């Protein structure tokens, strides 16, 4: 997936009929791995745990649709705009160090 961000909040789009959306409707909590390659063995990466919600406000949806239109495959009417608010971020596998955690509160 491709993301845009603002103040640590991530935004993305996907097809509203995707398998991913079916799973997220049942459980809105997700993990995003940034920099995860080679199966994670020895890679330094960031793990973001967050809560996903659908964006319904037309102004924000239209602004983001402009950014994502070139990468979204499918009918634009099938596009759903998502917001991922971070709960926790962890820096993983930094030179063998234990994970470093950064927690977020709702007033970030």
PDB file of C-alpha atoms in Angstrom:
ATOM      1  CA  UNK A   1       0.000   0.000   0.000  1.00  0.00           C
ATOM      2  CA  UNK A   2       1.018   3.588  -0.516  1.00  0.00           C
ATOM      3  CA  UNK A   3       0.453   6.203   2.173  1.00  0.00           C
ATOM      4  CA  UNK A   4       0.304   9.940   2.605  1.00  0.00           C
ATOM      5  CA  UNK A   5       0.853  11.326   6.084  1.00  0.00           C
ATOM      6  CA  UNK A   6       0.194  14.362   8.212  1.00  0.00           C
ATOM      7  CA  UNK A   7       1.276  14.633  11.865  1.00  0.00           C
ATOM      8  CA  UNK A   8       1.924  10.858  12.060  1.00  0.00           C
ATOM      9  CA  UNK A   9      -1.587  10.053  10.786  1.00  0.00           C
ATOM     10  CA  UNK A  10      -1.495   7.896   7.645  1.00  0.00           C
ATOM     11  CA  UNK A  11      -3.929   8.049   4.724  1.00  0.00           C
ATOM     12  CA  UNK A  12      -4.400   5.547   1.917  1.00  0.00           C
ATOM     13  CA  UNK A  13      -6.987   4.249  -0.520  1.00  0.00           C
ATOM     14  CA  UNK A  14      -8.130   0.789  -1.495  1.00  0.00           C
ATOM     15  CA  UNK A  15     -10.988  -0.924  -3.266  1.00  0.00           C
ATOM     16  CA  UNK A  16     -14.071  -0.961  -1.023  1.00  0.00           C
ATOM     17  CA  UNK A  17     -14.786  -4.577  -2.040  1.00  0.00           C
ATOM     18  CA  UNK A  18     -11.288  -5.890  -1.317  1.00  0.00           C
ATOM     19  CA  UNK A  19     -10.558  -8.791   1.013  1.00  0.00           C
ATOM     20  CA  UNK A  20      -8.513  -6.382   3.084  1.00  0.00           C
ATOM     21  CA  UNK A  21     -11.583  -4.215   3.720  1.00  0.00           C
ATOM     22  CA  UNK A  22     -13.656  -7.225   4.788  1.00  0.00           C
ATOM     23  CA  UNK A  23     -10.994  -8.043   7.393  1.00  0.00           C
ATOM     24  CA  UNK A  24     -10.686  -4.440   8.568  1.00  0.00           C
ATOM     25  CA  UNK A  25     -14.449  -4.065   8.995  1.00  0.00           C
ATOM     26  CA  UNK A  26     -14.312  -6.966  11.453  1.00  0.00           C
ATOM     27  CA  UNK A  27     -11.218  -5.639  13.228  1.00  0.00           C
ATOM     28  CA  UNK A  28     -10.184  -2.001  12.596  1.00  0.00           C
ATOM     29  CA  UNK A  29      -6.752  -2.410  14.183  1.00  0.00           C
ATOM     30  CA  UNK A  30      -3.817  -2.897  11.834  1.00  0.00           C
ATOM     31  CA  UNK A  31      -0.033  -3.157  11.752  1.00  0.00           C
ATOM     32  CA  UNK A  32       2.003  -1.455   9.053  1.00  0.00           C
ATOM     33  CA  UNK A  33       5.639  -2.388   8.542  1.00  0.00           C
ATOM     34  CA  UNK A  34       7.839   0.270   6.953  1.00  0.00           C
ATOM     35  CA  UNK A  35      11.265  -0.793   5.705  1.00  0.00           C
ATOM     36  CA  UNK A  36      10.531  -4.512   6.171  1.00  0.00           C
ATOM     37  CA  UNK A  37      12.465  -6.495   3.576  1.00  0.00           C
ATOM     38  CA  UNK A  38      14.219  -9.888   3.538  1.00  0.00           C
ATOM     39  CA  UNK A  39      11.567 -11.396   5.802  1.00  0.00           C
ATOM     40  CA  UNK A  40      12.567  -9.058   8.627  1.00  0.00           C
ATOM     41  CA  UNK A  41      15.719 -10.960   9.493  1.00  0.00           C
ATOM     42  CA  UNK A  42      18.249  -8.288  10.346  1.00  0.00           C
ATOM     43  CA  UNK A  43      16.270  -5.481   8.690  1.00  0.00           C
ATOM     44  CA  UNK A  44      15.777  -2.290  10.651  1.00  0.00           C
ATOM     45  CA  UNK A  45      12.142  -1.355  10.232  1.00  0.00           C
ATOM     46  CA  UNK A  46       9.326   0.572  11.848  1.00  0.00           C
ATOM     47  CA  UNK A  47       6.190  -1.219  13.002  1.00  0.00           C
ATOM     48  CA  UNK A  48       3.123   1.036  13.262  1.00  0.00           C
ATOM     49  CA  UNK A  49       0.078  -0.213  15.143  1.00  0.00           C
ATOM     50  CA  UNK A  50      -2.987   1.877  14.419  1.00  0.00           C
ATOM     51  CA  UNK A  51      -6.744   2.120  14.240  1.00  0.00           C
ATOM     52  CA  UNK A  52      -8.293   2.416  10.813  1.00  0.00           C
ATOM     53  CA  UNK A  53     -11.381   4.451   9.952  1.00  0.00           C
ATOM     54  CA  UNK A  54     -13.036   5.328   6.672  1.00  0.00           C
ATOM     55  CA  UNK A  55     -12.956   8.993   5.719  1.00  0.00           C
ATOM     56  CA  UNK A  56     -16.411  10.229   4.745  1.00  0.00           C
ATOM     57  CA  UNK A  57     -15.746  14.001   4.613  1.00  0.00           C
ATOM     58  CA  UNK A  58     -15.801  14.904   0.902  1.00  0.00           C
ATOM     59  CA  UNK A  59     -13.162  17.651   1.075  1.00  0.00           C
ATOM     60  CA  UNK A  60     -10.519  15.343   2.521  1.00  0.00           C
ATOM     61  CA  UNK A  61     -11.544  12.453   0.241  1.00  0.00           C
ATOM     62  CA  UNK A  62     -11.230  14.640  -2.864  1.00  0.00           C
ATOM     63  CA  UNK A  63      -7.844  16.013  -1.812  1.00  0.00           C
ATOM     64  CA  UNK A  64      -6.489  12.516  -1.225  1.00  0.00           C
ATOM     65  CA  UNK A  65      -8.120  11.106  -4.372  1.00  0.00           C
ATOM     66  CA  UNK A  66      -6.036  13.541  -6.434  1.00  0.00           C
ATOM     67  CA  UNK A  67      -2.868  12.135  -4.870  1.00  0.00           C
ATOM     68  CA  UNK A  68      -3.835   8.488  -5.229  1.00  0.00           C
ATOM     69  CA  UNK A  69      -5.648   8.455  -8.593  1.00  0.00           C
ATOM     70  CA  UNK A  70      -2.515   7.576 -10.532  1.00  0.00           C
ATOM     71  CA  UNK A  71      -1.809   4.480  -8.410  1.00  0.00           C
ATOM     72  CA  UNK A  72      -5.362   3.259  -7.747  1.00  0.00           C
ATOM     73  CA  UNK A  73      -6.292   0.425 -10.077  1.00  0.00           C
ATOM     74  CA  UNK A  74      -9.999   0.115 -10.761  1.00  0.00           C
ATOM     75  CA  UNK A  75     -13.167   2.172 -11.003  1.00  0.00           C
ATOM     76  CA  UNK A  76     -12.844   5.419  -9.013  1.00  0.00           C
ATOM     77  CA  UNK A  77     -16.337   4.801  -7.578  1.00  0.00           C
ATOM     78  CA  UNK A  78     -14.903   1.696  -5.909  1.00  0.00           C
ATOM     79  CA  UNK A  79     -12.183   3.710  -4.123  1.00  0.00           C
ATOM     80  CA  UNK A  80     -12.454   4.023  -0.356  1.00  0.00           C
ATOM     81  CA  UNK A  81     -10.302   6.500   1.594  1.00  0.00           C
ATOM     82  CA  UNK A  82      -8.791   5.301   4.863  1.00  0.00           C
ATOM     83  CA  UNK A  83      -7.221   7.013   7.858  1.00  0.00           C
ATOM     84  CA  UNK A  84      -4.835   5.149  10.159  1.00  0.00           C
ATOM     85  CA  UNK A  85      -4.281   6.833  13.519  1.00  0.00           C
ATOM     86  CA  UNK A  86      -1.176   5.455  15.243  1.00  0.00           C
ATOM     87  CA  UNK A  87      -1.458   3.909  18.674  1.00  0.00           C
ATOM     88  CA  UNK A  88       2.113   2.690  18.941  1.00  0.00           C
ATOM     89  CA  UNK A  89       5.261   2.801  16.825  1.00  0.00           C
ATOM     90  CA  UNK A  90       8.266   0.580  17.371  1.00  0.00           C
ATOM     91  CA  UNK A  91      11.725   0.691  15.854  1.00  0.00           C
ATOM     92  CA  UNK A  92      12.735  -2.938  15.307  1.00  0.00           C
ATOM     93  CA  UNK A  93      16.084  -4.709  14.817  1.00  0.00           C
ATOM     94  CA  UNK A  94      18.268  -1.639  15.313  1.00  0.00           C
ATOM     95  CA  UNK A  95      21.718  -3.266  15.463  1.00  0.00           C
ATOM     96  CA  UNK A  96      20.458  -6.039  17.737  1.00  0.00           C
ATOM     97  CA  UNK A  97      18.919  -3.601  20.243  1.00  0.00           C
ATOM     98  CA  UNK A  98      15.523  -4.413  21.740  1.00  0.00           C
ATOM     99  CA  UNK A  99      12.548  -2.650  20.091  1.00  0.00           C
ATOM    100  CA  UNK A 100      12.198   1.028  20.948  1.00  0.00           C
ATOM    101  CA  UNK A 101       8.589   2.043  21.499  1.00  0.00           C
ATOM    102  CA  UNK A 102       6.792   5.357  21.048  1.00  0.00           C
ATOM    103  CA  UNK A 103       3.192   5.534  22.273  1.00  0.00           C
ATOM    104  CA  UNK A 104       0.535   7.956  21.038  1.00  0.00           C
ATOM    105  CA  UNK A 105      -2.445   9.408  22.846  1.00  0.00           C
ATOM    106  CA  UNK A 106      -5.665  10.656  21.279  1.00  0.00           C
ATOM    107  CA  UNK A 107      -4.586  14.274  21.743  1.00  0.00           C
ATOM    108  CA  UNK A 108      -1.506  14.034  19.455  1.00  0.00           C
TER     109      UNK A 108
END
